CSV table of C-alpha atoms in Angstrom, one decimal:
chain,number,residue,atom,x,y,z
P,1,UNK,CA,72.6,-54.6,37.0
P,2,UNK,CA,75.0,-51.8,36.8
P,3,UNK,CA,78.7,-52.1,37.9
P,4,UNK,CA,80.1,-49.6,35.4
P,5,UNK,CA,80.4,-45.9,36.2
P,6,UNK,CA,77.1,-44.1,36.3
P,7,UNK,CA,77.6,-41.2,33.9
P,8,UNK,CA,74.9,-39.1,35.5
P,9,UNK,CA,77.2,-36.4,36.7
P,10,UNK,CA,79.9,-36.3,34.1
P,11,UNK,CA,82.5,-37.3,36.8
P,12,UNK,CA,84.9,-40.2,36.9
P,13,UNK,CA,85.9,-42.9,39.2
P,14,UNK,CA,88.6,-42.1,41.7
P,15,UNK,CA,92.0,-42.8,40.2
P,16,UNK,CA,90.4,-43.2,36.8
P,17,UNK,CA,91.6,-41.3,33.8
P,18,UNK,CA,89.2,-38.8,32.4
P,19,UNK,CA,89.2,-38.7,28.6
P,20,UNK,CA,89.4,-35.2,27.1
P,21,UNK,CA,85.9,-35.7,25.7
P,22,UNK,CA,84.5,-35.7,29.3
P,23,UNK,CA,86.0,-32.3,30.3
P,24,UNK,CA,83.2,-30.1,28.7
P,25,UNK,CA,80.6,-32.3,30.3
P,26,UNK,CA,82.2,-31.9,33.8
P,27,UNK,CA,82.6,-28.2,33.3
P,28,UNK,CA,79.0,-27.9,32.3
P,29,UNK,CA,78.0,-29.4,35.7
P,30,UNK,CA,79.9,-26.7,37.6
P,31,UNK,CA,78.5,-24.0,35.4
P,32,UNK,CA,74.9,-25.2,36.1
P,33,UNK,CA,75.7,-25.1,39.8
P,34,UNK,CA,77.2,-21.6,39.4
P,35,UNK,CA,74.0,-20.4,37.6
P,36,UNK,CA,71.7,-21.8,40.3
P,37,UNK,CA,73.9,-20.4,43.1
P,38,UNK,CA,74.0,-17.0,41.5
P,39,UNK,CA,70.3,-17.0,41.1
P,40,UNK,CA,69.7,-17.8,44.7
P,41,UNK,CA,72.3,-15.2,45.9
P,42,UNK,CA,70.6,-12.5,43.8
P,43,UNK,CA,67.2,-13.3,45.2
P,44,UNK,CA,68.6,-13.2,48.7
P,45,UNK,CA,70.2,-9.8,48.2
P,46,UNK,CA,67.0,-8.5,46.5
P,47,UNK,CA,64.7,-9.7,49.3
P,48,UNK,CA,66.9,-8.2,52.0
P,49,UNK,CA,66.5,-4.7,50.6
P,50,UNK,CA,63.0,-4.8,49.2
P,51,UNK,CA,59.5,-4.6,50.6
P,52,UNK,CA,58.5,-7.5,48.5
P,53,UNK,CA,58.3,-9.9,51.4
P,54,UNK,CA,56.4,-9.3,54.6
P,55,UNK,CA,59.1,-7.8,56.8
P,56,UNK,CA,59.0,-10.0,59.9
P,57,UNK,CA,59.4,-13.1,57.7
P,58,UNK,CA,62.5,-11.8,55.9
P,59,UNK,CA,65.0,-13.7,58.2
P,60,UNK,CA,63.0,-16.9,57.6
P,61,UNK,CA,63.0,-16.4,53.8
P,62,UNK,CA,66.8,-15.6,53.9
P,63,UNK,CA,67.4,-18.8,55.9
P,64,UNK,CA,65.4,-20.9,53.5
P,65,UNK,CA,67.3,-19.4,50.5
P,66,UNK,CA,70.6,-20.0,52.3
P,67,UNK,CA,69.7,-23.6,52.9
P,68,UNK,CA,68.7,-24.1,49.3
P,69,UNK,CA,72.0,-22.6,48.1
P,70,UNK,CA,74.0,-24.8,50.5
P,71,UNK,CA,72.1,-27.7,48.9
P,72,UNK,CA,73.1,-26.5,45.4
P,73,UNK,CA,76.8,-26.3,46.5
P,74,UNK,CA,76.7,-29.8,48.0
P,75,UNK,CA,75.2,-31.4,44.9
P,76,UNK,CA,77.0,-29.5,42.2
P,77,UNK,CA,80.4,-28.7,43.7
P,78,UNK,CA,80.9,-31.4,46.4
P,79,UNK,CA,79.0,-34.1,44.5
P,80,UNK,CA,77.1,-35.3,47.6
P,81,UNK,CA,74.1,-37.1,46.2
P,82,UNK,CA,71.4,-39.3,47.5
P,83,UNK,CA,72.8,-42.4,45.6
P,84,UNK,CA,73.6,-45.6,47.4
P,85,UNK,CA,77.3,-45.0,46.8
P,86,UNK,CA,77.1,-41.8,48.9
P,87,UNK,CA,75.4,-43.1,52.0
P,88,UNK,CA,78.5,-42.8,54.2
P,89,UNK,CA,79.1,-39.2,53.2
P,90,UNK,CA,75.5,-38.2,53.7
P,91,UNK,CA,75.3,-39.9,57.1
P,92,UNK,CA,78.4,-38.1,58.3
P,93,UNK,CA,76.9,-34.8,57.1
P,94,UNK,CA,73.5,-35.6,58.7
P,95,UNK,CA,75.2,-36.2,62.1
P,96,UNK,CA,77.1,-32.9,61.7
P,97,UNK,CA,73.9,-31.1,60.9
P,98,UNK,CA,72.3,-32.6,64.0
P,99,UNK,CA,75.1,-31.2,66.2
P,100,UNK,CA,75.0,-27.8,64.4
P,101,UNK,CA,71.2,-27.6,65.1
P,102,UNK,CA,71.6,-28.6,68.7
P,103,UNK,CA,74.4,-26.0,69.2
P,104,UNK,CA,72.7,-23.1,67.5
P,105,UNK,CA,69.1,-23.5,68.5
P,106,UNK,CA,70.0,-24.9,72.0
P,107,UNK,CA,72.2,-21.8,72.6
P,108,UNK,CA,69.5,-19.4,71.3
P,109,UNK,CA,66.8,-21.1,73.4
P,110,UNK,CA,68.7,-21.1,76.6
P,111,UNK,CA,70.0,-17.6,76.3
P,112,UNK,CA,66.6,-16.2,75.4
P,113,UNK,CA,65.2,-17.8,78.5
P,114,UNK,CA,68.0,-16.4,80.6
P,115,UNK,CA,67.4,-13.0,79.1
P,116,UNK,CA,63.8,-13.2,80.1
P,117,UNK,CA,64.4,-14.4,83.6
P,118,UNK,CA,67.4,-12.5,84.7
P,119,UNK,CA,66.7,-9.0,86.0
P,120,UNK,CA,68.3,-6.2,83.9
P,121,UNK,CA,71.3,-4.6,85.6
P,122,UNK,CA,69.8,-1.1,85.8
P,123,UNK,CA,66.7,-2.3,87.7
P,124,UNK,CA,68.9,-4.3,90.1
P,125,UNK,CA,71.0,-1.1,90.8
P,126,UNK,CA,67.9,0.9,91.4
P,127,UNK,CA,66.5,-1.6,93.9
P,128,UNK,CA,69.8,-1.7,95.8
P,129,UNK,CA,69.7,2.1,96.3
N,1,UNK,CA,71.8,-53.5,41.5
N,2,UNK,CA,74.9,-55.3,42.5
N,3,UNK,CA,77.7,-53.8,44.6
N,4,UNK,CA,77.0,-50.2,45.1
N,5,UNK,CA,80.3,-48.5,44.5
N,6,UNK,CA,81.6,-46.4,47.3
N,7,UNK,CA,82.3,-42.8,46.5
N,8,UNK,CA,83.6,-39.9,48.4
N,9,UNK,CA,82.5,-36.3,48.7
N,10,UNK,CA,83.9,-34.2,45.8
N,11,UNK,CA,84.8,-37.1,43.8
N,12,UNK,CA,82.0,-39.0,42.4
N,13,UNK,CA,80.2,-42.0,41.5
N,14,UNK,CA,82.5,-44.6,40.8
N,15,UNK,CA,84.9,-46.7,42.7
N,16,UNK,CA,82.8,-49.4,41.0
N,17,UNK,CA,85.1,-49.7,38.0
N,18,UNK,CA,88.2,-50.7,40.0
N,19,UNK,CA,86.6,-52.3,43.0
N,20,UNK,CA,84.4,-54.3,40.8
N,21,UNK,CA,81.9,-56.5,42.5
N,22,UNK,CA,84.0,-56.9,45.6
N,23,UNK,CA,82.9,-55.4,48.9
N,24,UNK,CA,84.5,-52.3,50.2
N,25,UNK,CA,86.0,-53.9,53.3
N,26,UNK,CA,87.6,-56.6,51.2
N,27,UNK,CA,89.0,-54.0,48.8
N,28,UNK,CA,90.5,-52.2,51.7
N,29,UNK,CA,92.5,-55.1,52.9
N,30,UNK,CA,93.7,-56.0,49.4
N,31,UNK,CA,94.7,-52.5,48.4
N,32,UNK,CA,96.2,-51.0,51.5
N,33,UNK,CA,98.4,-48.3,50.0
N,34,UNK,CA,97.0,-47.1,46.8
N,35,UNK,CA,94.2,-47.2,44.3
N,36,UNK,CA,90.6,-46.0,44.6
N,37,UNK,CA,90.2,-47.4,48.1
N,38,UNK,CA,92.9,-45.2,49.5
N,39,UNK,CA,91.4,-42.2,47.7
N,40,UNK,CA,88.0,-42.9,49.2
N,41,UNK,CA,89.4,-43.3,52.8
N,42,UNK,CA,91.5,-40.2,52.6
N,43,UNK,CA,88.6,-38.1,51.2
N,44,UNK,CA,86.2,-39.5,53.7
N,45,UNK,CA,88.5,-38.8,56.6
N,46,UNK,CA,88.9,-35.2,55.4
N,47,UNK,CA,85.2,-35.0,55.0
N,48,UNK,CA,84.8,-35.8,58.7
N,49,UNK,CA,87.3,-33.1,59.5
N,50,UNK,CA,85.4,-30.6,57.5
N,51,UNK,CA,82.2,-31.5,59.3
N,52,UNK,CA,83.9,-30.9,62.6
N,53,UNK,CA,85.1,-27.5,61.2
N,54,UNK,CA,81.4,-26.7,60.3
N,55,UNK,CA,80.5,-27.5,63.9
N,56,UNK,CA,83.3,-25.1,65.1
N,57,UNK,CA,81.7,-22.4,62.9
N,58,UNK,CA,78.3,-23.2,64.2
N,59,UNK,CA,79.5,-22.5,67.8
N,60,UNK,CA,80.9,-19.1,66.7
N,61,UNK,CA,77.6,-18.6,64.9
N,62,UNK,CA,75.5,-19.4,67.9
N,63,UNK,CA,77.5,-16.9,70.0
N,64,UNK,CA,77.0,-14.3,67.3
N,65,UNK,CA,73.2,-15.0,67.2
N,66,UNK,CA,73.0,-14.7,71.0
N,67,UNK,CA,75.0,-11.4,71.0
N,68,UNK,CA,73.5,-9.6,68.0
N,69,UNK,CA,71.5,-7.3,70.1
N,70,UNK,CA,74.2,-6.8,72.7
N,71,UNK,CA,75.5,-3.6,71.1
N,72,UNK,CA,76.2,-1.7,74.4
N,73,UNK,CA,74.8,1.4,72.9
N,74,UNK,CA,77.2,1.2,70.0
N,75,UNK,CA,76.6,0.7,66.3
N,76,UNK,CA,74.4,-2.1,65.0
N,77,UNK,CA,74.8,-4.2,61.9
N,78,UNK,CA,72.4,-1.9,60.1
N,79,UNK,CA,74.8,1.0,60.7
N,80,UNK,CA,77.9,-0.9,59.7
N,81,UNK,CA,77.3,-3.4,57.0
N,82,UNK,CA,77.7,-2.3,53.4
N,83,UNK,CA,75.9,-4.7,51.1
N,84,UNK,CA,77.7,-3.8,47.8
N,85,UNK,CA,81.0,-4.8,49.5
N,86,UNK,CA,79.4,-8.1,50.7
N,87,UNK,CA,78.0,-8.7,47.2
N,88,UNK,CA,81.5,-8.4,45.7
N,89,UNK,CA,83.0,-10.7,48.3
N,90,UNK,CA,80.2,-13.2,47.6
N,91,UNK,CA,80.9,-13.1,43.9
N,92,UNK,CA,84.6,-13.5,44.4
N,93,UNK,CA,84.2,-16.6,46.6
N,94,UNK,CA,81.5,-18.2,44.4
N,95,UNK,CA,83.6,-17.8,41.2
N,96,UNK,CA,86.7,-19.0,43.0
N,97,UNK,CA,84.9,-22.2,44.1
N,98,UNK,CA,83.8,-22.9,40.5
N,99,UNK,CA,87.4,-22.3,39.3
N,100,UNK,CA,88.6,-24.7,42.0
N,101,UNK,CA,86.2,-27.3,40.5
N,102,UNK,CA,87.7,-26.6,37.0
N,103,UNK,CA,91.2,-27.1,38.5
N,104,UNK,CA,90.1,-30.6,39.8
N,105,UNK,CA,88.8,-31.5,36.3
N,106,UNK,CA,92.1,-30.2,34.8
N,107,UNK,CA,94.1,-32.4,37.2
N,108,UNK,CA,92.0,-35.5,36.4
N,109,UNK,CA,92.4,-34.9,32.7
N,110,UNK,CA,96.1,-33.9,33.2
N,111,UNK,CA,95.6,-30.7,31.3
N,112,UNK,CA,98.2,-28.2,32.4
N,113,UNK,CA,96.5,-25.1,31.0
N,114,UNK,CA,93.2,-25.9,32.6
N,115,UNK,CA,94.8,-26.9,35.9
N,116,UNK,CA,97.2,-24.0,36.4
N,117,UNK,CA,94.9,-21.4,34.9
N,118,UNK,CA,92.0,-22.4,37.1
N,119,UNK,CA,94.2,-22.6,40.2
N,120,UNK,CA,95.6,-19.1,39.4
N,121,UNK,CA,92.1,-17.8,39.0
N,122,UNK,CA,91.0,-19.4,42.3
N,123,UNK,CA,94.0,-17.8,44.0
N,124,UNK,CA,93.4,-14.3,42.6
N,125,UNK,CA,89.7,-14.4,43.5
N,126,UNK,CA,90.4,-15.8,47.0
N,127,UNK,CA,93.1,-13.2,47.6
N,128,UNK,CA,90.7,-10.4,46.5
N,129,UNK,CA,88.1,-11.7,49.0
N,130,UNK,CA,90.7,-11.6,51.8
N,131,UNK,CA,91.8,-8.1,50.8
N,132,UNK,CA,88.3,-6.8,50.7
N,133,UNK,CA,87.6,-8.3,54.1
N,134,UNK,CA,90.7,-6.9,55.6
N,135,UNK,CA,89.8,-3.5,54.3
N,136,UNK,CA,86.3,-3.8,55.8
N,137,UNK,CA,87.9,-4.7,59.2
N,138,UNK,CA,90.3,-1.8,59.0
N,139,UNK,CA,87.5,0.6,58.2
N,140,UNK,CA,85.4,-0.7,61.1
N,141,UNK,CA,88.2,-0.5,63.5
N,142,UNK,CA,89.2,3.0,62.3
N,143,UNK,CA,85.5,4.1,62.8
N,144,UNK,CA,85.7,3.0,66.5
N,145,UNK,CA,83.7,-0.2,65.8
N,146,UNK,CA,86.5,-2.6,66.6
N,147,UNK,CA,86.0,-6.0,68.4
N,148,UNK,CA,86.3,-4.3,71.8
N,149,UNK,CA,83.4,-1.9,71.3
N,150,UNK,CA,80.5,-4.3,72.1
N,151,UNK,CA,79.6,-8.0,72.5
N,152,UNK,CA,78.0,-7.9,69.1
N,153,UNK,CA,81.2,-6.7,67.5
N,154,UNK,CA,83.4,-9.2,69.3
N,155,UNK,CA,81.2,-12.0,68.1
N,156,UNK,CA,81.1,-10.5,64.6
N,157,UNK,CA,84.9,-10.2,64.3
N,158,UNK,CA,85.4,-13.7,65.7
N,159,UNK,CA,83.0,-15.3,63.3
N,160,UNK,CA,83.9,-13.4,60.1
N,161,UNK,CA,87.6,-13.4,61.1
N,162,UNK,CA,87.7,-17.1,61.6
N,163,UNK,CA,86.3,-17.6,58.1
N,164,UNK,CA,88.8,-15.2,56.8
N,165,UNK,CA,91.7,-17.1,58.5
N,166,UNK,CA,90.4,-20.3,56.9
N,167,UNK,CA,90.4,-18.7,53.5
N,168,UNK,CA,93.9,-17.4,54.1
N,169,UNK,CA,95.1,-20.8,55.1
N,170,UNK,CA,93.4,-22.2,52.0
N,171,UNK,CA,95.3,-19.7,49.8
N,172,UNK,CA,98.6,-21.0,51.2
N,173,UNK,CA,97.5,-24.6,50.6
N,174,UNK,CA,96.5,-23.6,47.0
N,175,UNK,CA,100.0,-22.3,46.3
N,176,UNK,CA,101.5,-25.5,47.8
N,177,UNK,CA,99.3,-27.7,45.6
N,178,UNK,CA,100.4,-25.7,42.4
N,179,UNK,CA,104.0,-26.2,43.4
N,180,UNK,CA,103.6,-29.8,44.2
N,181,UNK,CA,101.9,-30.6,40.8
N,182,UNK,CA,104.7,-28.6,39.1
N,183,UNK,CA,107.4,-30.5,40.9
N,184,UNK,CA,105.9,-34.0,41.1
N,185,UNK,CA,103.3,-34.2,38.4
N,186,UNK,CA,99.8,-35.6,38.7
N,187,UNK,CA,100.7,-38.4,40.9
N,188,UNK,CA,98.1,-40.4,42.9
N,189,UNK,CA,99.1,-39.0,46.2
N,190,UNK,CA,99.2,-35.4,44.9
N,191,UNK,CA,95.7,-35.8,43.4
N,192,UNK,CA,94.4,-37.0,46.7
N,193,UNK,CA,95.7,-33.9,48.3
N,194,UNK,CA,94.1,-31.8,45.5
N,195,UNK,CA,90.8,-33.5,46.2
N,196,UNK,CA,91.1,-32.6,49.9
N,197,UNK,CA,92.0,-29.0,49.0
N,198,UNK,CA,88.9,-28.8,46.7
N,199,UNK,CA,86.7,-30.2,49.4
N,200,UNK,CA,88.1,-27.6,51.9
N,201,UNK,CA,87.6,-24.7,49.4
N,202,UNK,CA,84.0,-25.7,48.5
N,203,UNK,CA,83.2,-26.0,52.2
N,204,UNK,CA,84.5,-22.5,52.9
N,205,UNK,CA,82.1,-21.2,50.3
N,206,UNK,CA,79.2,-23.1,51.9
N,207,UNK,CA,80.1,-21.5,55.2
N,208,UNK,CA,80.2,-18.1,53.5
N,209,UNK,CA,76.6,-18.6,52.2
N,210,UNK,CA,75.5,-18.9,55.8
N,211,UNK,CA,77.5,-15.9,56.8
N,212,UNK,CA,76.4,-13.5,54.1
N,213,UNK,CA,72.7,-14.6,54.4
N,214,UNK,CA,72.3,-14.7,58.1
N,215,UNK,CA,74.9,-12.2,59.3
N,216,UNK,CA,75.0,-9.4,56.7
N,217,UNK,CA,71.6,-9.7,54.9
N,218,UNK,CA,69.5,-10.4,58.1
N,219,UNK,CA,71.6,-7.7,59.8
N,220,UNK,CA,70.5,-5.0,57.4
N,221,UNK,CA,67.0,-6.3,56.6
N,222,UNK,CA,64.2,-4.0,57.7
N,223,UNK,CA,62.6,-5.3,60.9
């Protein structure tokens, strides 16, 4: 049904010439990404310093905002989309994310447990005396 | 929906035009040295490298997360981090990433002004970022909060410093790409390298998003 270039992102085929008429369109895509990223960044900086959000939940809120901004970067700057022509790129990224999650949360989990179960040095010293 | 065209990160929807209705594998064997297939393979390989780089950062990040409270009685993030500086750094890197995108558009359209102008803007903003970060490091070390002060600061310098080194390497690559386009023009192989450079630069900004949110902002947030 559709073997021509989908024009949804204002980008071109690899190795394809981009007509001058397409330049403003492509630039607009990046500017939209810039606007969204700026908005998310400003919200992050605001939340970190304000009492707007319940304090213990601030790290979670900042993580969610960071994830959203990474998504904006991926879509608008790296052009990673959910289209069928992008499956390989998304799969590689998904595998990378799996490893990242295992590394970060695995480390935190194990080290927190160790922290809990290993006696603090001062107490050990006191017992040896 | 016939023959979904292969694309690559950073590039975009569209090998379809040149690959037509042939499959990707077939196209690979028929166009071994050039054309869209080569561009897709190069960009995909570089994408895999970038993901491994992200994993490298996540290891440094995990060690930072584990060591945040290991301050050994020394200063904490709340005492050291200055958000206005971080905000300027963030703005520099975000704008430079957008200019890097403009440079890619300029190269595709073979518009010298757009290409060289955007690359120069990218360089200036990236160099400003590195300069601010070096100044921040120098201030910390002068205040006795160097990497040897505590586990927290070791992890902090390793993580932020590794990102800074990447940006510095990216700046050298950027100058190389300007020189290569100047010397050789917008050849296919040069534009493939440009595509990889753009992917690298955008990815550094994605990593910076994690750093400024989870290192600096969480570090100073009220607890």
